[in-house]
Structure formats: C-alpha cells, structure tokens
C-alpha cells in the first residue's frame, strides 16, 4: 500500500512539473516595464541548382537521323544534308545571368558499329547555326543563353526551351552498317554570385544514339 501511494505521489510531482513550468533564473522585478520585447532570428540556405531535361521532338526516331543522308555522283562528301530536329532542351538554374550549355561527342561523329568509319554531323539550335561540328578538331563546344536572369524568375516555374538539330554530312556512299554517337550535354550558370557552390552548378543529360 505504501509503495502504491509513493508511486502516485512521484507521478503527480512529475506531471505537475511538466504542466507548470517556472522561471529558474533570478528576476529583477524593479527593472520590468509594462511590456517586453525579444527577437527570434531565423535563416535558411537555398543551394545553387540547375536542371536539364532532354525531350524527344515529335515522332522523330533517333535511330533514323541518316535516312535522308543521300549523295549523288557529283556531290562532295563535305556537303551537308537538311538538318533533323532531334530534341528539345529545357534548361533552368536558380542563379546567374546566363545559362552555359556545353556539348561533347563520344565518338567524334556517327561511328559504324563494326569498324572505324565515321559520318560527321553538325549540331545546331535556332539561335546558332553551328554549336558543335564533329568534323572539327575540338571535342567540346559551348554556347550561352544570354538574358537569363534567375533573380527575375524567383519562385516561378520558368524554363528556357532550346530546339536541337543534327545535320549529317551526305553519306550516300557510306559503308553499310549502324552508325551511332553519344552526345553529353552539360548545363551550368555563369555569374559572380559568390558563396553557394563557388558560382557554378551542374546538370547533366545524355542524348540517345
């Protein structure tokens, strides 16, 4: 019986302490006025982010980019065919004054699956006639989407939409086979932001064969 009473008293004291908090520091009541003010500082960090999406355009099949790469007897192989729209790039960064997009080719052209034969092509957008050409020596090229101001797009779902085209060289006399390449697309924003990730953020996407 005594144990039961003691347990009840302890529980009552514990509940009372939780339900009836008290000031534990000394209080100078003479210094108190009819109001009191305190401040609470809150903060948070939004990291620099970039997002790149690559969507297929319409009914275009990426394994048929050579279907119109024909050549007549008097054609020169360096001449190009009509360009084929292969994708729409959708790019977004939450920092910076421009979007920097770079492209690299894994094979340096459309390469035959059995052998080293290649078919060169030109990569372009509506804004630039030649962003990337596999017939040139460099393997990585870049262009900027100027006028992108992340500060003006705060809390808005806004993307930069960029059509992408491939224009293969005329390949009517090419050796039979399947030709493919992998294009790597890298996105970051250019700015003198300071802090964050050092002024650069990255998003990655790959183009299909």
mmCIF file with all atom_site columns, C-alpha atoms in Angstrom:
data_model
loop_
_atom_site.group_PDB
_atom_site.id
_atom_site.type_symbol
_atom_site.label_atom_id
_atom_site.label_alt_id
_atom_site.label_comp_id
_atom_site.label_asym_id
_atom_site.label_entity_id
_atom_site.label_seq_id
_atom_site.pdbx_PDB_ins_code
_atom_site.Cartn_x
_atom_site.Cartn_y
_atom_site.Cartn_z
_atom_site.occupancy
_atom_site.B_iso_or_equiv
_atom_site.pdbx_formal_charge
_atom_site.auth_seq_id
_atom_site.auth_comp_id
_atom_site.auth_asym_id
_atom_site.auth_atom_id
_atom_site.pdbx_PDB_model_num
ATOM 1   C CA . UNK A 1 1   ? 0.000  0.000  0.000    1.00 0.00 ? 1   UNK A CA 1
ATOM 2   C CA . UNK A 1 2   ? 2.859  2.387  0.903    1.00 0.00 ? 2   UNK A CA 1
ATOM 3   C CA . UNK A 1 3   ? 4.580  1.611  -2.406   1.00 0.00 ? 3   UNK A CA 1
ATOM 4   C CA . UNK A 1 4   ? 1.399  2.406  -4.312   1.00 0.00 ? 4   UNK A CA 1
ATOM 5   C CA . UNK A 1 5   ? 0.946  5.743  -2.501   1.00 0.00 ? 5   UNK A CA 1
ATOM 6   C CA . UNK A 1 6   ? 4.611  6.679  -3.105   1.00 0.00 ? 6   UNK A CA 1
ATOM 7   C CA . UNK A 1 7   ? 4.344  5.886  -6.817   1.00 0.00 ? 7   UNK A CA 1
ATOM 8   C CA . UNK A 1 8   ? 1.214  8.032  -7.033   1.00 0.00 ? 8   UNK A CA 1
ATOM 9   C CA . UNK A 1 9   ? 2.965  10.974 -5.359   1.00 0.00 ? 9   UNK A CA 1
ATOM 10  C CA . UNK A 1 10  ? 6.013  10.693 -7.663   1.00 0.00 ? 10  UNK A CA 1
ATOM 11  C CA . UNK A 1 11  ? 3.795  10.569 -10.736  1.00 0.00 ? 11  UNK A CA 1
ATOM 12  C CA . UNK A 1 12  ? 1.844  13.573 -9.504   1.00 0.00 ? 12  UNK A CA 1
ATOM 13  C CA . UNK A 1 13  ? 5.035  15.603 -8.962   1.00 0.00 ? 13  UNK A CA 1
ATOM 14  C CA . UNK A 1 14  ? 6.376  14.658 -12.400  1.00 0.00 ? 14  UNK A CA 1
ATOM 15  C CA . UNK A 1 15  ? 3.138  15.619 -14.125  1.00 0.00 ? 15  UNK A CA 1
ATOM 16  C CA . UNK A 1 16  ? 2.957  18.837 -12.167  1.00 0.00 ? 16  UNK A CA 1
ATOM 17  C CA . UNK A 1 17  ? 6.497  19.806 -13.204  1.00 0.00 ? 17  UNK A CA 1
ATOM 18  C CA . UNK A 1 18  ? 5.684  19.234 -16.844  1.00 0.00 ? 18  UNK A CA 1
ATOM 19  C CA . UNK A 1 19  ? 2.374  21.058 -16.720  1.00 0.00 ? 19  UNK A CA 1
ATOM 20  C CA . UNK A 1 20  ? 3.548  24.018 -14.601  1.00 0.00 ? 20  UNK A CA 1
ATOM 21  C CA . UNK A 1 21  ? 6.908  25.386 -15.914  1.00 0.00 ? 21  UNK A CA 1
ATOM 22  C CA . UNK A 1 22  ? 8.668  28.018 -13.825  1.00 0.00 ? 22  UNK A CA 1
ATOM 23  C CA . UNK A 1 23  ? 11.337 30.705 -14.221  1.00 0.00 ? 23  UNK A CA 1
ATOM 24  C CA . UNK A 1 24  ? 14.602 29.393 -12.829  1.00 0.00 ? 24  UNK A CA 1
ATOM 25  C CA . UNK A 1 25  ? 16.799 32.479 -13.202  1.00 0.00 ? 25  UNK A CA 1
ATOM 26  C CA . UNK A 1 26  ? 16.635 35.388 -10.794  1.00 0.00 ? 26  UNK A CA 1
ATOM 27  C CA . UNK A 1 27  ? 14.221 38.131 -11.878  1.00 0.00 ? 27  UNK A CA 1
ATOM 28  C CA . UNK A 1 28  ? 14.752 41.848 -11.222  1.00 0.00 ? 28  UNK A CA 1
ATOM 29  C CA . UNK A 1 29  ? 11.146 42.929 -10.963  1.00 0.00 ? 29  UNK A CA 1
ATOM 30  C CA . UNK A 1 30  ? 12.158 46.578 -10.429  1.00 0.00 ? 30  UNK A CA 1
ATOM 31  C CA . UNK A 1 31  ? 13.597 46.664 -13.965  1.00 0.00 ? 31  UNK A CA 1
ATOM 32  C CA . UNK A 1 32  ? 10.439 45.325 -15.626  1.00 0.00 ? 32  UNK A CA 1
ATOM 33  C CA . UNK A 1 33  ? 8.120  47.620 -17.581  1.00 0.00 ? 33  UNK A CA 1
ATOM 34  C CA . UNK A 1 34  ? 4.588  47.183 -18.845  1.00 0.00 ? 34  UNK A CA 1
ATOM 35  C CA . UNK A 1 35  ? 5.847  45.420 -21.985  1.00 0.00 ? 35  UNK A CA 1
ATOM 36  C CA . UNK A 1 36  ? 8.788  43.291 -23.082  1.00 0.00 ? 36  UNK A CA 1
ATOM 37  C CA . UNK A 1 37  ? 10.343 42.565 -26.500  1.00 0.00 ? 37  UNK A CA 1
ATOM 38  C CA . UNK A 1 38  ? 12.581 39.796 -27.714  1.00 0.00 ? 38  UNK A CA 1
ATOM 39  C CA . UNK A 1 39  ? 13.778 38.814 -31.195  1.00 0.00 ? 39  UNK A CA 1
ATOM 40  C CA . UNK A 1 40  ? 13.984 35.439 -32.915  1.00 0.00 ? 40  UNK A CA 1
ATOM 41  C CA . UNK A 1 41  ? 16.408 35.153 -35.841  1.00 0.00 ? 41  UNK A CA 1
ATOM 42  C CA . UNK A 1 42  ? 15.616 32.535 -38.471  1.00 0.00 ? 42  UNK A CA 1
ATOM 43  C CA . UNK A 1 43  ? 17.559 31.690 -41.633  1.00 0.00 ? 43  UNK A CA 1
ATOM 44  C CA . UNK A 1 44  ? 17.928 29.043 -44.279  1.00 0.00 ? 44  UNK A CA 1
ATOM 45  C CA . UNK A 1 45  ? 20.089 28.387 -47.339  1.00 0.00 ? 45  UNK A CA 1
ATOM 46  C CA . UNK A 1 46  ? 18.862 27.599 -50.854  1.00 0.00 ? 46  UNK A CA 1
ATOM 47  C CA . UNK A 1 47  ? 21.779 25.929 -52.682  1.00 0.00 ? 47  UNK A CA 1
ATOM 48  C CA . UNK A 1 48  ? 22.624 26.703 -56.279  1.00 0.00 ? 48  UNK A CA 1
ATOM 49  C CA . UNK A 1 49  ? 20.771 24.268 -58.523  1.00 0.00 ? 49  UNK A CA 1
ATOM 50  C CA . UNK A 1 50  ? 20.471 23.536 -62.233  1.00 0.00 ? 50  UNK A CA 1
ATOM 51  C CA . UNK A 1 51  ? 18.020 21.279 -64.035  1.00 0.00 ? 51  UNK A CA 1
ATOM 52  C CA . UNK A 1 52  ? 18.373 19.976 -67.594  1.00 0.00 ? 52  UNK A CA 1
ATOM 53  C CA . UNK A 1 53  ? 15.709 17.977 -69.381  1.00 0.00 ? 53  UNK A CA 1
ATOM 54  C CA . UNK A 1 54  ? 16.076 16.496 -72.865  1.00 0.00 ? 54  UNK A CA 1
ATOM 55  C CA . UNK A 1 55  ? 12.816 15.627 -74.555  1.00 0.00 ? 55  UNK A CA 1
ATOM 56  C CA . UNK A 1 56  ? 12.369 13.877 -77.880  1.00 0.00 ? 56  UNK A CA 1
ATOM 57  C CA . UNK A 1 57  ? 10.827 16.040 -80.577  1.00 0.00 ? 57  UNK A CA 1
ATOM 58  C CA . UNK A 1 58  ? 7.557  14.801 -82.046  1.00 0.00 ? 58  UNK A CA 1
ATOM 59  C CA . UNK A 1 59  ? 7.738  11.450 -83.823  1.00 0.00 ? 59  UNK A CA 1
ATOM 60  C CA . UNK A 1 60  ? 11.423 11.706 -84.744  1.00 0.00 ? 60  UNK A CA 1
ATOM 61  C CA . UNK A 1 61  ? 13.274 8.425  -84.223  1.00 0.00 ? 61  UNK A CA 1
ATOM 62  C CA . UNK A 1 62  ? 16.846 8.976  -83.129  1.00 0.00 ? 62  UNK A CA 1
ATOM 63  C CA . UNK A 1 63  ? 17.954 5.835  -84.955  1.00 0.00 ? 63  UNK A CA 1
ATOM 64  C CA . UNK A 1 64  ? 16.823 7.294  -88.291  1.00 0.00 ? 64  UNK A CA 1
ATOM 65  C CA . UNK A 1 65  ? 18.877 10.503 -88.469  1.00 0.00 ? 65  UNK A CA 1
ATOM 66  C CA . UNK A 1 66  ? 20.657 9.158  -91.585  1.00 0.00 ? 66  UNK A CA 1
ATOM 67  C CA . UNK A 1 67  ? 17.567 8.287  -93.568  1.00 0.00 ? 67  UNK A CA 1
ATOM 68  C CA . UNK A 1 68  ? 17.956 11.384 -95.785  1.00 0.00 ? 68  UNK A CA 1
ATOM 69  C CA . UNK A 1 69  ? 21.769 11.375 -95.885  1.00 0.00 ? 69  UNK A CA 1
ATOM 70  C CA . UNK A 1 70  ? 21.909 10.678 -99.618  1.00 0.00 ? 70  UNK A CA 1
ATOM 71  C CA . UNK A 1 71  ? 24.514 11.639 -102.202 1.00 0.00 ? 71  UNK A CA 1
ATOM 72  C CA . UNK A 1 72  ? 24.534 11.905 -105.970 1.00 0.00 ? 72  UNK A CA 1
ATOM 73  C CA . UNK A 1 73  ? 27.560 11.090 -108.107 1.00 0.00 ? 73  UNK A CA 1
ATOM 74  C CA . UNK A 1 74  ? 28.704 14.699 -108.365 1.00 0.00 ? 74  UNK A CA 1
ATOM 75  C CA . UNK A 1 75  ? 28.231 15.544 -104.668 1.00 0.00 ? 75  UNK A CA 1
ATOM 76  C CA . UNK A 1 76  ? 31.144 16.320 -102.374 1.00 0.00 ? 76  UNK A CA 1
ATOM 77  C CA . UNK A 1 77  ? 31.107 14.425 -99.094  1.00 0.00 ? 77  UNK A CA 1
ATOM 78  C CA . UNK A 1 78  ? 31.687 17.620 -97.118  1.00 0.00 ? 78  UNK A CA 1
ATOM 79  C CA . UNK A 1 79  ? 28.299 18.967 -98.173  1.00 0.00 ? 79  UNK A CA 1
ATOM 80  C CA . UNK A 1 80  ? 25.595 18.650 -95.551  1.00 0.00 ? 80  UNK A CA 1
ATOM 81  C CA . UNK A 1 81  ? 22.042 17.355 -95.723  1.00 0.00 ? 81  UNK A CA 1
ATOM 82  C CA . UNK A 1 82  ? 18.979 19.067 -94.346  1.00 0.00 ? 82  UNK A CA 1
ATOM 83  C CA . UNK A 1 83  ? 19.024 19.281 -90.574  1.00 0.00 ? 83  UNK A CA 1
ATOM 84  C CA . UNK A 1 84  ? 16.860 16.963 -88.463  1.00 0.00 ? 84  UNK A CA 1
ATOM 85  C CA . UNK A 1 85  ? 15.300 18.190 -85.236  1.00 0.00 ? 85  UNK A CA 1
ATOM 86  C CA . UNK A 1 86  ? 16.162 15.563 -82.637  1.00 0.00 ? 86  UNK A CA 1
ATOM 87  C CA . UNK A 1 87  ? 15.280 17.033 -79.250  1.00 0.00 ? 87  UNK A CA 1
ATOM 88  C CA . UNK A 1 88  ? 14.147 19.950 -77.140  1.00 0.00 ? 88  UNK A CA 1
ATOM 89  C CA . UNK A 1 89  ? 16.462 21.012 -74.333  1.00 0.00 ? 89  UNK A CA 1
ATOM 90  C CA . UNK A 1 90  ? 14.776 22.501 -71.291  1.00 0.00 ? 90  UNK A CA 1
ATOM 91  C CA . UNK A 1 91  ? 17.187 24.298 -69.001  1.00 0.00 ? 91  UNK A CA 1
ATOM 92  C CA . UNK A 1 92  ? 16.838 26.064 -65.643  1.00 0.00 ? 92  UNK A CA 1
ATOM 93  C CA . UNK A 1 93  ? 19.192 27.380 -62.975  1.00 0.00 ? 93  UNK A CA 1
ATOM 94  C CA . UNK A 1 94  ? 18.302 29.283 -59.828  1.00 0.00 ? 94  UNK A CA 1
ATOM 95  C CA . UNK A 1 95  ? 21.316 31.580 -60.081  1.00 0.00 ? 95  UNK A CA 1
ATOM 96  C CA . UNK A 1 96  ? 23.284 33.509 -62.671  1.00 0.00 ? 96  UNK A CA 1
ATOM 97  C CA . UNK A 1 97  ? 22.742 35.898 -65.566  1.00 0.00 ? 97  UNK A CA 1
ATOM 98  C CA . UNK A 1 98  ? 23.149 33.350 -68.354  1.00 0.00 ? 98  UNK A CA 1
ATOM 99  C CA . UNK A 1 99  ? 22.899 29.618 -68.945  1.00 0.00 ? 99  UNK A CA 1
ATOM 100 C CA . UNK A 1 100 ? 26.046 27.952 -70.270  1.00 0.00 ? 100 UNK A CA 1
ATOM 101 C CA . UNK A 1 101 ? 25.424 24.717 -72.168  1.00 0.00 ? 101 UNK A CA 1
ATOM 102 C CA . UNK A 1 102 ? 28.251 22.569 -73.490  1.00 0.00 ? 102 UNK A CA 1
ATOM 103 C CA . UNK A 1 103 ? 28.232 19.524 -75.764  1.00 0.00 ? 103 UNK A CA 1
ATOM 104 C CA . UNK A 1 104 ? 30.730 16.725 -76.273  1.00 0.00 ? 104 UNK A CA 1
ATOM 105 C CA . UNK A 1 105 ? 30.764 13.786 -78.677  1.00 0.00 ? 105 UNK A CA 1
ATOM 106 C CA . UNK A 1 106 ? 31.860 10.361 -77.502  1.00 0.00 ? 106 UNK A CA 1
ATOM 107 C CA . UNK A 1 107 ? 32.839 9.082  -80.963  1.00 0.00 ? 107 UNK A CA 1
ATOM 108 C CA . UNK A 1 108 ? 33.648 12.352 -82.732  1.00 0.00 ? 108 UNK A CA 1
ATOM 109 C CA . UNK A 1 109 ? 30.897 11.601 -85.244  1.00 0.00 ? 109 UNK A CA 1
ATOM 110 C CA . UNK A 1 110 ? 28.421 8.867  -86.075  1.00 0.00 ? 110 UNK A CA 1
ATOM 111 C CA . UNK A 1 111 ? 30.646 5.774  -85.919  1.00 0.00 ? 111 UNK A CA 1
ATOM 112 C CA . UNK A 1 112 ? 29.954 2.447  -87.585  1.00 0.00 ? 112 UNK A CA 1
ATOM 113 C CA . UNK A 1 113 ? 29.280 -0.407 -85.167  1.00 0.00 ? 113 UNK A CA 1
ATOM 114 C CA . UNK A 1 114 ? 31.795 -2.698 -86.895  1.00 0.00 ? 114 UNK A CA 1
ATOM 115 C CA . UNK A 1 115 ? 34.795 -0.624 -87.919  1.00 0.00 ? 115 UNK A CA 1
ATOM 116 C CA . UNK A 1 116 ? 36.163 2.882  -87.609  1.00 0.00 ? 116 UNK A CA 1
ATOM 117 C CA . UNK A 1 117 ? 34.209 4.557  -90.401  1.00 0.00 ? 117 UNK A CA 1
ATOM 118 C CA . UNK A 1 118 ? 32.504 7.760  -89.325  1.00 0.00 ? 118 UNK A CA 1
ATOM 119 C CA . UNK A 1 119 ? 29.897 10.135 -90.672  1.00 0.00 ? 119 UNK A CA 1
ATOM 120 C CA . UNK A 1 120 ? 30.387 13.709 -89.498  1.00 0.00 ? 120 UNK A CA 1
ATOM 121 C CA . UNK A 1 121 ? 27.479 15.873 -88.417  1.00 0.00 ? 121 UNK A CA 1
ATOM 122 C CA . UNK A 1 122 ? 26.711 19.385 -87.304  1.00 0.00 ? 122 UNK A CA 1
ATOM 123 C CA . UNK A 1 123 ? 24.758 20.157 -84.128  1.00 0.00 ? 123 UNK A CA 1
ATOM 124 C CA . UNK A 1 124 ? 22.786 23.398 -84.078  1.00 0.00 ? 124 UNK A CA 1
ATOM 125 C CA . UNK A 1 125 ? 19.991 25.360 -82.408  1.00 0.00 ? 125 UNK A CA 1
ATOM 126 C CA . UNK A 1 126 ? 17.622 28.015 -83.673  1.00 0.00 ? 126 UNK A CA 1
ATOM 127 C CA . UNK A 1 127 ? 19.970 30.673 -82.302  1.00 0.00 ? 127 UNK A CA 1
ATOM 128 C CA . UNK A 1 128 ? 23.253 29.194 -83.538  1.00 0.00 ? 128 UNK A CA 1
ATOM 129 C CA . UNK A 1 129 ? 23.855 27.627 -86.947  1.00 0.00 ? 129 UNK A CA 1
ATOM 130 C CA . UNK A 1 130 ? 26.739 25.549 -85.629  1.00 0.00 ? 130 UNK A CA 1
ATOM 131 C CA . UNK A 1 131 ? 27.058 24.805 -81.940  1.00 0.00 ? 131 UNK A CA 1
ATOM 132 C CA . UNK A 1 132 ? 29.084 21.659 -82.458  1.00 0.00 ? 132 UNK A CA 1
ATOM 133 C CA . UNK A 1 133 ? 30.671 20.051 -85.504  1.00 0.00 ? 133 UNK A CA 1
ATOM 134 C CA . UNK A 1 134 ? 32.251 16.594 -85.343  1.00 0.00 ? 134 UNK A CA 1
ATOM 135 C CA . UNK A 1 135 ? 34.242 17.389 -88.462  1.00 0.00 ? 135 UNK A CA 1
ATOM 136 C CA . UNK A 1 136 ? 36.333 19.866 -86.451  1.00 0.00 ? 136 UNK A CA 1
ATOM 137 C CA . UNK A 1 137 ? 39.181 19.056 -84.104  1.00 0.00 ? 137 UNK A CA 1
ATOM 138 C CA . UNK A 1 138 ? 37.618 20.095 -80.791  1.00 0.00 ? 138 UNK A CA 1
ATOM 139 C CA . UNK A 1 139 ? 35.501 17.608 -78.905  1.00 0.00 ? 139 UNK A CA 1
ATOM 140 C CA . UNK A 1 140 ? 33.716 20.032 -76.576  1.00 0.00 ? 140 UNK A CA 1
ATOM 141 C CA . UNK A 1 141 ? 31.930 23.231 -77.532  1.00 0.00 ? 141 UNK A CA 1
ATOM 142 C CA . UNK A 1 142 ? 29.643 25.542 -75.583  1.00 0.00 ? 142 UNK A CA 1
ATOM 143 C CA . UNK A 1 143 ? 27.209 28.376 -76.039  1.00 0.00 ? 143 UNK A CA 1
ATOM 144 C CA . UNK A 1 144 ? 25.416 30.719 -73.661  1.00 0.00 ? 144 UNK A CA 1
ATOM 145 C CA . UNK A 1 145 ? 21.755 31.600 -73.358  1.00 0.00 ? 145 UNK A CA 1
ATOM 146 C CA . UNK A 1 146 ? 22.144 35.277 -72.535  1.00 0.00 ? 146 UNK A CA 1
ATOM 147 C CA . UNK A 1 147 ? 19.388 37.254 -70.899  1.00 0.00 ? 147 UNK A CA 1
ATOM 148 C CA . UNK A 1 148 ? 18.598 34.504 -68.427  1.00 0.00 ? 148 UNK A CA 1
ATOM 149 C CA . UNK A 1 149 ? 18.265 36.288 -65.097  1.00 0.00 ? 149 UNK A CA 1
ATOM 150 C CA . UNK A 1 150 ? 17.487 33.898 -62.250  1.00 0.00 ? 150 UNK A CA 1
ATOM 151 C CA . UNK A 1 151 ? 16.690 36.844 -59.991  1.00 0.00 ? 151 UNK A CA 1
ATOM 152 C CA . UNK A 1 152 ? 13.755 37.810 -62.190  1.00 0.00 ? 152 UNK A CA 1
ATOM 153 C CA . UNK A 1 153 ? 12.375 34.269 -62.105  1.00 0.00 ? 153 UNK A CA 1
ATOM 154 C CA . UNK A 1 154 ? 12.224 33.876 -58.338  1.00 0.00 ? 154 UNK A CA 1
ATOM 155 C CA . UNK A 1 155 ? 9.612  31.280 -57.273  1.00 0.00 ? 155 UNK A CA 1
ATOM 156 C CA . UNK A 1 156 ? 8.408  30.839 -60.848  1.00 0.00 ? 156 UNK A CA 1
ATOM 157 C CA . UNK A 1 157 ? 8.367  27.625 -62.859  1.00 0.00 ? 157 UNK A CA 1
ATOM 158 C CA . UNK A 1 158 ? 10.163 29.029 -65.901  1.00 0.00 ? 158 UNK A CA 1
ATOM 159 C CA . UNK A 1 159 ? 12.353 27.046 -68.303  1.00 0.00 ? 159 UNK A CA 1
ATOM 160 C CA . UNK A 1 160 ? 14.460 28.001 -71.284  1.00 0.00 ? 160 UNK A CA 1
ATOM 161 C CA . UNK A 1 161 ? 13.387 25.837 -74.228  1.00 0.00 ? 161 UNK A CA 1
ATOM 162 C CA . UNK A 1 162 ? 16.065 25.166 -76.850  1.00 0.00 ? 162 UNK A CA 1
ATOM 163 C CA . UNK A 1 163 ? 15.391 23.110 -80.009  1.00 0.00 ? 163 UNK A CA 1
ATOM 164 C CA . UNK A 1 164 ? 18.319 20.910 -81.049  1.00 0.00 ? 164 UNK A CA 1
ATOM 165 C CA . UNK A 1 165 ? 19.136 19.773 -84.593  1.00 0.00 ? 165 UNK A CA 1
ATOM 166 C CA . UNK A 1 166 ? 21.539 17.299 -86.214  1.00 0.00 ? 166 UNK A CA 1
ATOM 167 C CA . UNK A 1 167 ? 22.713 17.786 -89.770  1.00 0.00 ? 167 UNK A CA 1
ATOM 168 C CA . UNK A 1 168 ? 24.727 14.793 -91.043  1.00 0.00 ? 168 UNK A CA 1
ATOM 169 C CA . UNK A 1 169 ? 27.076 15.012 -93.975  1.00 0.00 ? 169 UNK A CA 1
ATOM 170 C CA . UNK A 1 170 ? 25.903 13.412 -97.177  1.00 0.00 ? 170 UNK A CA 1
ATOM 171 C CA . UNK A 1 171 ? 26.520 9.706  -96.818  1.00 0.00 ? 171 UNK A CA 1
ATOM 172 C CA . UNK A 1 172 ? 25.108 8.027  -99.901  1.00 0.00 ? 172 UNK A CA 1
ATOM 173 C CA . UNK A 1 173 ? 28.365 6.130  -100.446 1.00 0.00 ? 173 UNK A CA 1
ATOM 174 C CA . UNK A 1 174 ? 28.896 5.187  -96.789  1.00 0.00 ? 174 UNK A CA 1
ATOM 175 C CA . UNK A 1 175 ? 29.634 1.562  -95.889  1.00 0.00 ? 175 UNK A CA 1
ATOM 176 C CA . UNK A 1 176 ? 26.552 -0.336 -94.753  1.00 0.00 ? 176 UNK A CA 1
ATOM 177 C CA . UNK A 1 177 ? 26.088 -0.615 -91.018  1.00 0.00 ? 177 UNK A CA 1
ATOM 178 C CA . UNK A 1 178 ? 24.644 1.056  -87.957  1.00 0.00 ? 178 UNK A CA 1
ATOM 179 C CA . UNK A 1 179 ? 26.244 4.372  -87.062  1.00 0.00 ? 179 UNK A CA 1
ATOM 180 C CA . UNK A 1 180 ? 25.864 5.924  -83.631  1.00 0.00 ? 180 UNK A CA 1
ATOM 181 C CA . UNK A 1 181 ? 27.213 8.524  -81.260  1.00 0.00 ? 181 UNK A CA 1
ATOM 182 C CA . UNK A 1 182 ? 26.522 9.674  -77.706  1.00 0.00 ? 182 UNK A CA 1
ATOM 183 C CA . UNK A 1 183 ? 26.228 13.389 -77.046  1.00 0.00 ? 183 UNK A CA 1
ATOM 184 C CA . UNK A 1 184 ? 26.802 14.601 -73.497  1.00 0.00 ? 184 UNK A CA 1
ATOM 185 C CA . UNK A 1 185 ? 25.129 17.877 -72.567  1.00 0.00 ? 185 UNK A CA 1
ATOM 186 C CA . UNK A 1 186 ? 26.279 19.864 -69.528  1.00 0.00 ? 186 UNK A CA 1
ATOM 187 C CA . UNK A 1 187 ? 24.458 22.839 -68.044  1.00 0.00 ? 187 UNK A CA 1
ATOM 188 C CA . UNK A 1 188 ? 25.654 25.460 -65.584  1.00 0.00 ? 188 UNK A CA 1
ATOM 189 C CA . UNK A 1 189 ? 25.039 29.147 -64.953  1.00 0.00 ? 189 UNK A CA 1
ATOM 190 C CA . UNK A 1 190 ? 27.579 31.931 -65.248  1.00 0.00 ? 190 UNK A CA 1
ATOM 191 C CA . UNK A 1 191 ? 27.681 34.622 -62.602  1.00 0.00 ? 191 UNK A CA 1
ATOM 192 C CA . UNK A 1 192 ? 29.764 36.328 -59.942  1.00 0.00 ? 192 UNK A CA 1
ATOM 193 C CA . UNK A 1 193 ? 27.407 35.181 -57.236  1.00 0.00 ? 193 UNK A CA 1
ATOM 194 C CA . UNK A 1 194 ? 29.899 34.228 -54.549  1.00 0.00 ? 194 UNK A CA 1
ATOM 195 C CA . UNK A 1 195 ? 29.114 31.710 -51.837  1.00 0.00 ? 195 UNK A CA 1
ATOM 196 C CA . UNK A 1 196 ? 26.952 28.686 -52.626  1.00 0.00 ? 196 UNK A CA 1
ATOM 197 C CA . UNK A 1 197 ? 28.879 26.219 -54.731  1.00 0.00 ? 197 UNK A CA 1
ATOM 198 C CA . UNK A 1 198 ? 31.533 28.662 -55.850  1.00 0.00 ? 198 UNK A CA 1
ATOM 199 C CA . UNK A 1 199 ? 29.445 30.226 -58.592  1.00 0.00 ? 199 UNK A CA 1
ATOM 200 C CA . UNK A 1 200 ? 28.753 27.073 -60.580  1.00 0.00 ? 200 UNK A CA 1
ATOM 201 C CA . UNK A 1 201 ? 26.154 24.360 -60.528  1.00 0.00 ? 201 UNK A CA 1
ATOM 202 C CA . UNK A 1 202 ? 25.761 21.472 -62.902  1.00 0.00 ? 202 UNK A CA 1
ATOM 203 C CA . UNK A 1 203 ? 23.059 19.397 -64.563  1.00 0.00 ? 203 UNK A CA 1
ATOM 204 C CA . UNK A 1 204 ? 23.683 16.556 -66.936  1.00 0.00 ? 204 UNK A CA 1
ATOM 205 C CA . UNK A 1 205 ? 21.781 14.875 -69.705  1.00 0.00 ? 205 UNK A CA 1
ATOM 206 C CA . UNK A 1 206 ? 22.669 12.464 -72.445  1.00 0.00 ? 206 UNK A CA 1
ATOM 207 C CA . UNK A 1 207 ? 21.431 12.242 -75.996  1.00 0.00 ? 207 UNK A CA 1
ATOM 208 C CA . UNK A 1 208 ? 20.435 8.852  -77.367  1.00 0.00 ? 208 UNK A CA 1
ATOM 209 C CA . UNK A 1 209 ? 22.053 7.000  -80.208  1.00 0.00 ? 209 UNK A CA 1
#
